[in-house]
CSV table of N, CA, C and O in Angstrom, one decimal:
chain,number,residue,atom,x,y,z
A,1,MET,N,34.9,-97.0,202.5
A,1,MET,CA,36.0,-97.6,201.8
A,1,MET,C,36.0,-97.1,200.4
A,1,MET,O,35.0,-97.0,199.7
A,2,ILE,N,37.2,-96.8,199.9
A,2,ILE,CA,37.4,-96.3,198.5
A,2,ILE,C,38.2,-97.3,197.7
A,2,ILE,O,39.3,-97.7,198.1
A,3,ASP,N,37.7,-97.7,196.6
A,3,ASP,CA,38.4,-98.6,195.7
A,3,ASP,C,39.4,-97.8,194.9
A,3,ASP,O,39.0,-97.0,194.1
A,4,LEU,N,40.7,-98.1,195.1
A,4,LEU,CA,41.8,-97.3,194.4
A,4,LEU,C,42.3,-98.0,193.1
A,4,LEU,O,43.2,-97.5,192.5
A,5,ILE,N,41.6,-99.0,192.7
A,5,ILE,CA,42.1,-99.8,191.5
A,5,ILE,C,42.3,-98.9,190.3
A,5,ILE,O,43.2,-99.2,189.5
A,6,ASN,N,41.5,-97.9,190.1
A,6,ASN,CA,41.6,-97.1,188.9
A,6,ASN,C,42.3,-95.8,189.1
A,6,ASN,O,42.3,-94.9,188.3
A,7,ILE,N,42.9,-95.6,190.3
A,7,ILE,CA,43.6,-94.4,190.7
A,7,ILE,C,45.1,-94.9,191.0
A,7,ILE,O,45.5,-94.7,192.1
A,8,ARG,N,45.8,-95.4,190.0
A,8,ARG,CA,47.1,-96.0,190.3
A,8,ARG,C,48.2,-95.6,189.3
A,8,ARG,O,49.2,-96.3,189.2
A,9,SER,N,48.0,-94.5,188.6
A,9,SER,CA,49.0,-94.2,187.6
A,9,SER,C,50.2,-93.5,188.2
A,9,SER,O,50.2,-93.0,189.3
A,10,ILE,N,51.3,-93.6,187.5
A,10,ILE,CA,52.6,-93.0,187.9
A,10,ILE,C,53.1,-92.2,186.7
A,10,ILE,O,53.3,-92.8,185.6
A,11,ASP,N,53.2,-90.9,186.8
A,11,ASP,CA,53.7,-90.0,185.7
A,11,ASP,C,55.1,-89.5,186.1
A,11,ASP,O,55.3,-88.8,187.1
A,12,ILE,N,56.1,-89.9,185.3
A,12,ILE,CA,57.5,-89.5,185.5
A,12,ILE,C,57.9,-88.4,184.6
A,12,ILE,O,57.7,-88.4,183.4
A,13,ASN,N,58.6,-87.4,185.2
A,13,ASN,CA,59.2,-86.3,184.5
A,13,ASN,C,60.7,-86.4,184.6
A,13,ASN,O,61.3,-86.1,185.7
A,14,LEU,N,61.3,-86.9,183.6
A,14,LEU,CA,62.8,-87.1,183.6
A,14,LEU,C,63.5,-85.8,183.7
A,14,LEU,O,64.6,-85.7,184.2
A,15,ALA,N,63.0,-84.7,183.1
A,15,ALA,CA,63.7,-83.4,183.1
A,15,ALA,C,64.0,-82.9,184.5
A,15,ALA,O,65.1,-82.4,184.8
A,16,ASP,N,63.0,-83.0,185.3
A,16,ASP,CA,63.2,-82.4,186.7
A,16,ASP,C,63.3,-83.6,187.8
A,16,ASP,O,63.2,-83.3,189.0
A,17,GLU,N,63.4,-84.8,187.3
A,17,GLU,CA,63.5,-86.0,188.1
A,17,GLU,C,62.5,-86.1,189.2
A,17,GLU,O,62.7,-86.3,190.4
A,18,SER,N,61.2,-85.9,188.8
A,18,SER,CA,60.1,-86.0,189.7
A,18,SER,C,59.0,-86.9,189.1
A,18,SER,O,59.1,-87.3,188.0
A,19,ALA,N,58.1,-87.3,190.0
A,19,ALA,CA,57.0,-88.2,189.5
A,19,ALA,C,55.7,-87.8,190.3
A,19,ALA,O,55.8,-87.5,191.5
A,20,TRP,N,54.5,-87.9,189.7
A,20,TRP,CA,53.3,-87.8,190.4
A,20,TRP,C,52.8,-89.2,190.5
A,20,TRP,O,52.6,-89.9,189.5
A,21,ILE,N,52.5,-89.7,191.7
A,21,ILE,CA,52.1,-91.0,192.0
A,21,ILE,C,50.7,-91.0,192.6
A,21,ILE,O,50.5,-90.4,193.7
A,22,GLN,N,49.7,-91.7,192.0
A,22,GLN,CA,48.4,-91.7,192.5
A,22,GLN,C,48.2,-92.6,193.7
A,22,GLN,O,49.1,-93.6,193.9
A,23,ALA,N,47.2,-92.5,194.4
A,23,ALA,CA,47.0,-93.2,195.7
A,23,ALA,C,47.0,-94.7,195.6
A,23,ALA,O,47.3,-95.4,196.5
A,24,GLY,N,46.5,-95.2,194.5
A,24,GLY,CA,46.4,-96.7,194.3
A,24,GLY,C,47.6,-97.4,193.8
A,24,GLY,O,47.6,-98.6,193.7
A,25,ALA,N,48.7,-96.6,193.5
A,25,ALA,CA,49.9,-97.2,193.0
A,25,ALA,C,50.5,-98.1,194.0
A,25,ALA,O,50.6,-97.8,195.2
A,26,THR,N,51.1,-99.3,193.6
A,26,THR,CA,51.7,-100.2,194.5
A,26,THR,C,53.2,-100.3,194.2
A,26,THR,O,53.7,-99.8,193.2
A,27,LEU,N,53.9,-100.9,195.1
A,27,LEU,CA,55.4,-101.1,194.9
A,27,LEU,C,55.6,-102.4,194.2
A,27,LEU,O,56.0,-103.4,194.7
A,28,GLY,N,55.4,-102.4,192.9
A,28,GLY,CA,55.7,-103.6,192.0
A,28,GLY,C,54.8,-104.7,192.4
A,28,GLY,O,53.6,-104.7,192.4
A,29,LEU,N,55.5,-105.8,192.8
A,29,LEU,CA,54.7,-107.0,193.1
A,29,LEU,C,54.2,-107.0,194.6
A,29,LEU,O,53.4,-107.8,194.9
A,30,CYS,N,54.7,-106.0,195.3
A,30,CYS,CA,54.2,-105.9,196.7
A,30,CYS,C,52.8,-105.2,196.7
A,30,CYS,O,52.6,-104.2,196.1
A,31,PRO,N,51.9,-105.7,197.5
A,31,PRO,CA,50.5,-105.1,197.5
A,31,PRO,C,50.4,-103.8,198.2
A,31,PRO,O,49.4,-103.2,198.2
A,32,SER,N,51.5,-103.5,199.0
A,32,SER,CA,51.3,-102.2,199.8
A,32,SER,C,51.4,-101.0,198.9
A,32,SER,O,52.0,-101.0,197.8
A,33,ARG,N,50.9,-99.9,199.3
A,33,ARG,CA,50.8,-98.7,198.6
A,33,ARG,C,52.2,-98.0,198.6
A,33,ARG,O,53.0,-98.2,199.5
A,34,VAL,N,52.5,-97.1,197.6
A,34,VAL,CA,53.8,-96.5,197.5
A,34,VAL,C,54.2,-95.7,198.7
A,34,VAL,O,55.3,-95.8,199.2
A,35,ILE,N,53.3,-94.8,199.2
A,35,ILE,CA,53.7,-93.9,200.3
A,35,ILE,C,53.1,-94.3,201.6
A,35,ILE,O,53.7,-94.1,202.7
A,36,SER,N,51.9,-95.0,201.7
A,36,SER,CA,51.3,-95.3,202.9
A,36,SER,C,52.2,-96.1,203.8
A,36,SER,O,52.9,-97.0,203.4
A,37,GLY,N,52.3,-95.7,205.1
A,37,GLY,CA,53.2,-96.3,206.1
A,37,GLY,C,54.6,-96.0,205.9
A,37,GLY,O,55.5,-96.6,206.4
A,38,GLY,N,54.9,-94.9,205.2
A,38,GLY,CA,56.3,-94.4,205.0
A,38,GLY,C,56.9,-94.7,203.7
A,38,GLY,O,57.8,-94.1,203.2
A,39,GLY,N,56.4,-95.8,203.0
A,39,GLY,CA,57.0,-96.1,201.7
A,39,GLY,C,58.1,-97.1,201.7
A,39,GLY,O,59.1,-96.9,201.0
A,40,PHE,N,58.0,-98.1,202.5
A,40,PHE,CA,59.0,-99.1,202.5
A,40,PHE,C,59.0,-99.9,201.2
A,40,PHE,O,57.9,-100.2,200.7
A,41,GLY,N,60.1,-100.2,200.6
A,41,GLY,CA,60.1,-101.0,199.4
A,41,GLY,C,61.4,-101.7,199.1
A,41,GLY,O,62.3,-101.6,200.0
A,42,THR,N,61.6,-102.2,198.0
A,42,THR,CA,62.8,-103.0,197.7
A,42,THR,C,64.0,-102.1,197.6
A,42,THR,O,65.1,-102.6,197.7
A,43,LEU,N,63.9,-100.8,197.3
A,43,LEU,CA,65.0,-99.9,197.2
A,43,LEU,C,65.2,-99.1,198.5
A,43,LEU,O,65.9,-98.1,198.5
A,44,PHE,N,64.6,-99.5,199.6
A,44,PHE,CA,64.6,-98.7,200.8
A,44,PHE,C,66.1,-98.5,201.3
A,44,PHE,O,66.4,-97.4,201.7
A,45,ARG,N,66.9,-99.6,201.3
A,45,ARG,CA,68.3,-99.4,201.8
A,45,ARG,C,69.1,-98.5,201.0
A,45,ARG,O,69.9,-97.8,201.5
A,46,LYS,N,68.8,-98.4,199.7
A,46,LYS,CA,69.6,-97.5,198.8
A,46,LYS,C,69.1,-96.1,198.8
A,46,LYS,O,69.9,-95.1,198.9
A,47,HIS,N,67.8,-95.9,198.8
A,47,HIS,CA,67.2,-94.6,198.7
A,47,HIS,C,66.4,-94.1,199.9
A,47,HIS,O,66.0,-92.9,199.9
A,48,GLY,N,66.2,-94.9,200.9
A,48,GLY,CA,65.5,-94.5,202.1
A,48,GLY,C,64.0,-94.6,201.9
A,48,GLY,O,63.5,-95.2,200.9
A,49,LEU,N,63.2,-94.1,202.8
A,49,LEU,CA,61.7,-94.2,202.7
A,49,LEU,C,61.2,-93.3,201.6
A,49,LEU,O,61.7,-92.2,201.4
A,50,ALA,N,60.2,-93.8,200.8
A,50,ALA,CA,59.6,-93.0,199.8
A,50,ALA,C,59.0,-91.7,200.4
A,50,ALA,O,59.0,-90.7,199.7
A,51,ALA,N,58.4,-91.8,201.6
A,51,ALA,CA,57.8,-90.6,202.2
A,51,ALA,C,58.8,-89.5,202.4
A,51,ALA,O,58.4,-88.3,202.4
A,52,ASP,N,60.1,-89.8,202.5
A,52,ASP,CA,61.1,-88.8,202.7
A,52,ASP,C,61.3,-87.9,201.5
A,52,ASP,O,62.0,-86.9,201.6
A,53,HIS,N,60.9,-88.4,200.3
A,53,HIS,CA,61.1,-87.7,199.1
A,53,HIS,C,59.9,-87.0,198.5
A,53,HIS,O,60.0,-86.4,197.4
A,54,VAL,N,58.8,-87.0,199.2
A,54,VAL,CA,57.6,-86.3,198.8
A,54,VAL,C,57.8,-84.8,199.0
A,54,VAL,O,58.1,-84.3,200.0
A,55,VAL,N,57.5,-84.1,197.9
A,55,VAL,CA,57.6,-82.6,197.9
A,55,VAL,C,56.3,-81.9,197.8
A,55,VAL,O,56.2,-80.7,198.1
A,56,ASP,N,55.2,-82.6,197.4
A,56,ASP,CA,53.9,-82.0,197.3
A,56,ASP,C,52.9,-83.1,197.2
A,56,ASP,O,53.2,-84.3,197.0
A,57,ALA,N,51.6,-82.8,197.6
A,57,ALA,CA,50.6,-83.8,197.5
A,57,ALA,C,49.2,-83.1,197.3
A,57,ALA,O,49.1,-82.0,197.7
A,58,TYR,N,48.3,-83.8,196.7
A,58,TYR,CA,46.9,-83.3,196.6
A,58,TYR,C,46.0,-84.1,197.6
A,58,TYR,O,46.2,-85.3,197.6
A,59,LEU,N,45.1,-83.4,198.2
A,59,LEU,CA,44.2,-84.1,199.2
A,59,LEU,C,42.8,-83.4,199.0
A,59,LEU,O,42.8,-82.2,198.9
A,60,ILE,N,41.8,-84.2,198.9
A,60,ILE,CA,40.4,-83.6,198.8
A,60,ILE,C,39.8,-83.6,200.2
A,60,ILE,O,39.8,-84.6,200.9
A,61,ASP,N,39.5,-82.4,200.7
A,61,ASP,CA,38.9,-82.3,202.1
A,61,ASP,C,37.5,-82.6,202.1
A,61,ASP,O,36.8,-82.9,201.1
A,62,VAL,N,36.9,-82.6,203.3
A,62,VAL,CA,35.5,-83.0,203.5
A,62,VAL,C,34.5,-82.0,202.7
A,62,VAL,O,33.4,-82.4,202.4
A,63,ASN,N,35.0,-80.8,202.4
A,63,ASN,CA,34.1,-79.9,201.7
A,63,ASN,C,34.3,-80.0,200.1
A,63,ASN,O,33.8,-79.2,199.4
A,64,GLY,N,35.2,-80.9,199.7
A,64,GLY,CA,35.4,-81.1,198.3
A,64,GLY,C,36.5,-80.2,197.7
A,64,GLY,O,36.7,-80.2,196.5
A,65,ARG,N,37.2,-79.5,198.5
A,65,ARG,CA,38.3,-78.6,198.0
A,65,ARG,C,39.5,-79.5,197.8
A,65,ARG,O,39.8,-80.4,198.6
A,66,ILE,N,40.2,-79.2,196.7
A,66,ILE,CA,41.5,-79.9,196.4
A,66,ILE,C,42.6,-79.1,197.0
A,66,ILE,O,42.8,-77.9,196.6
A,67,LEU,N,43.3,-79.6,198.0
A,67,LEU,CA,44.4,-78.9,198.7
A,67,LEU,C,45.7,-79.5,198.3
A,67,LEU,O,45.9,-80.7,198.0
A,68,ASN,N,46.7,-78.6,198.2
A,68,ASN,CA,48.1,-79.0,197.9
A,68,ASN,C,48.9,-78.8,199.2
A,68,ASN,O,48.3,-78.4,200.3
A,69,ARG,N,50.2,-79.0,199.2
A,69,ARG,CA,51.0,-78.8,200.4
A,69,ARG,C,50.8,-77.5,201.1
A,69,ARG,O,50.6,-77.4,202.3
A,70,LYS,N,50.8,-76.4,200.3
A,70,LYS,CA,50.7,-75.1,200.9
A,70,LYS,C,49.3,-74.8,201.5
A,70,LYS,O,49.2,-74.3,202.6
A,71,SER,N,48.3,-75.2,200.8
A,71,SER,CA,46.9,-74.9,201.3
A,71,SER,C,46.5,-75.9,202.4
A,71,SER,O,45.6,-75.5,203.2
A,72,MET,N,47.0,-77.1,202.5
A,72,MET,CA,46.6,-78.0,203.5
A,72,MET,C,47.4,-77.8,204.8
A,72,MET,O,47.0,-78.1,205.9
A,73,GLY,N,48.6,-77.2,204.7
A,73,GLY,CA,49.4,-76.9,205.9
A,73,GLY,C,50.4,-78.0,206.2
A,73,GLY,O,50.2,-79.2,205.8
A,74,GLU,N,51.5,-77.7,206.8
A,74,GLU,CA,52.6,-78.7,207.1
A,74,GLU,C,52.2,-79.8,208.0
A,74,GLU,O,52.7,-80.9,207.8
A,75,ASP,N,51.3,-79.6,208.9
A,75,ASP,CA,50.9,-80.7,209.8
A,75,ASP,C,50.2,-81.8,209.1
A,75,ASP,O,50.4,-83.0,209.3
A,76,ILE,N,49.2,-81.4,208.2
A,76,ILE,CA,48.5,-82.4,207.4
A,76,ILE,C,49.4,-83.1,206.4
A,76,ILE,O,49.4,-84.3,206.2
A,77,PHE,N,50.3,-82.2,205.8
A,77,PHE,CA,51.2,-82.8,204.8
A,77,PHE,C,52.1,-83.8,205.5
A,77,PHE,O,52.3,-84.9,204.9
A,78,TRP,N,52.6,-83.6,206.7
A,78,TRP,CA,53.4,-84.6,207.4
A,78,TRP,C,52.6,-85.8,207.7
A,78,TRP,O,53.1,-86.9,207.5
A,79,ALA,N,51.4,-85.7,208.1
A,79,ALA,CA,50.5,-86.8,208.4
A,79,ALA,C,50.2,-87.7,207.2
A,79,ALA,O,50.3,-89.0,207.4
A,80,ILE,N,49.9,-87.2,206.1
A,80,ILE,CA,49.6,-88.0,204.9
A,80,ILE,C,50.8,-88.7,204.3
A,80,ILE,O,50.7,-89.6,203.6
A,81,ARG,N,52.0,-88.2,204.6
A,81,ARG,CA,53.3,-88.8,204.1
A,81,ARG,C,53.7,-90.0,205.0
A,81,ARG,O,54.6,-90.7,204.6
A,82,GLY,N,53.0,-90.3,206.0
A,82,GLY,CA,53.4,-91.4,206.8
A,82,GLY,C,53.3,-91.2,208.3
A,82,GLY,O,53.5,-92.1,209.1
A,83,GLY,N,53.1,-90.0,208.7
A,83,GLY,CA,52.9,-89.7,210.1
A,83,GLY,C,51.8,-90.5,210.8
A,83,GLY,O,51.8,-90.8,211.9
A,84,SER,N,50.8,-90.7,210.0
A,84,SER,CA,49.7,-91.6,210.4
A,84,SER,C,49.0,-92.1,209.2
A,84,SER,O,47.8,-92.1,209.0
A,85,ALA,N,49.7,-92.7,208.3
A,85,ALA,CA,49.2,-93.2,207.0
A,85,ALA,C,48.2,-94.2,207.0
A,85,ALA,O,47.4,-94.4,206.1
A,86,ALA,N,48.1,-95.0,208.1
A,86,ALA,CA,47.1,-96.1,208.2
A,86,ALA,C,45.7,-95.6,208.2
A,86,ALA,O,44.8,-96.2,207.8
A,87,THR,N,45.5,-94.4,208.7
A,87,THR,CA,44.1,-93.9,208.9
A,87,THR,C,43.9,-92.4,208.4
A,87,THR,O,42.8,-92.0,208.4
A,88,PHE,N,44.9,-91.7,208.1
A,88,PHE,CA,44.8,-90.3,207.9
A,88,PHE,C,44.2,-89.9,206.5
A,88,PHE,O,43.3,-89.1,206.5
A,89,GLY,N,44.7,-90.4,205.4
A,89,GLY,CA,44.1,-90.0,204.1
A,89,GLY,C,44.8,-90.7,203.0
A,89,GLY,O,45.8,-91.4,203.2
A,90,ARG,N,44.2,-90.7,201.8
A,90,ARG,CA,44.8,-91.3,200.7
A,90,ARG,C,44.9,-90.2,199.6
A,90,ARG,O,44.1,-89.3,199.5
A,91,ARG,N,46.0,-90.2,198.8
A,91,ARG,CA,46.3,-89.1,198.0
A,91,ARG,C,47.3,-89.4,196.9
A,91,ARG,O,47.8,-90.5,196.8
A,92,SER,N,47.5,-88.4,196.0
A,92,SER,CA,48.5,-88.5,195.0
A,92,SER,C,49.7,-87.7,195.4
A,92,SER,O,49.5,-86.6,196.0
A,93,HIS,N,50.9,-88.1,195.1
A,93,HIS,CA,52.1,-87.4,195.5
A,93,HIS,C,53.0,-87.0,194.4
A,93,HIS,O,53.1,-87.7,193.4
A,94,LYS,N,53.7,-85.9,194.5
A,94,LYS,CA,54.8,-85.6,193.6
A,94,LYS,C,56.0,-85.9,194.4
A,94,LYS,O,56.2,-85.4,195.5
A,95,THR,N,56.9,-86.7,193.9
A,95,THR,CA,58.2,-87.0,194.6
A,95,THR,C,59.4,-86.5,193.8
A,95,THR,O,59.3,-86.4,192.6
A,96,HIS,N,60.5,-86.4,194.5
A,96,HIS,CA,61.8,-86.0,194.0
A,96,HIS,C,62.8,-87.0,194.4
A,96,HIS,O,62.7,-87.5,195.5
A,97,SER,N,63.7,-87.4,193.5
A,97,SER,CA,64.7,-88.4,193.9
A,97,SER,C,66.0,-87.7,194.3
A,97,SER,O,66.1,-86.5,194.2
């Protein structure tokens, strides 16, 4: 088990309308994580699932390598965005609106 309490920052870039969201970030008052399980939240009806807007992610593999979308491959990228979020991995994401 990994305690994500100190890995919860959100960095917003207004110029390119993107954000890096760390694995411990939550959806406001809701205790669920931003992307895990697809990213259901209070703005779901207006903007869709948060996972649908993820354009990159960092993942640390078992060998300690930091992988991004290109180096991890599309299958793993799909899985950590919600394809199997309950068990697959925890990560930081770059999102686009």
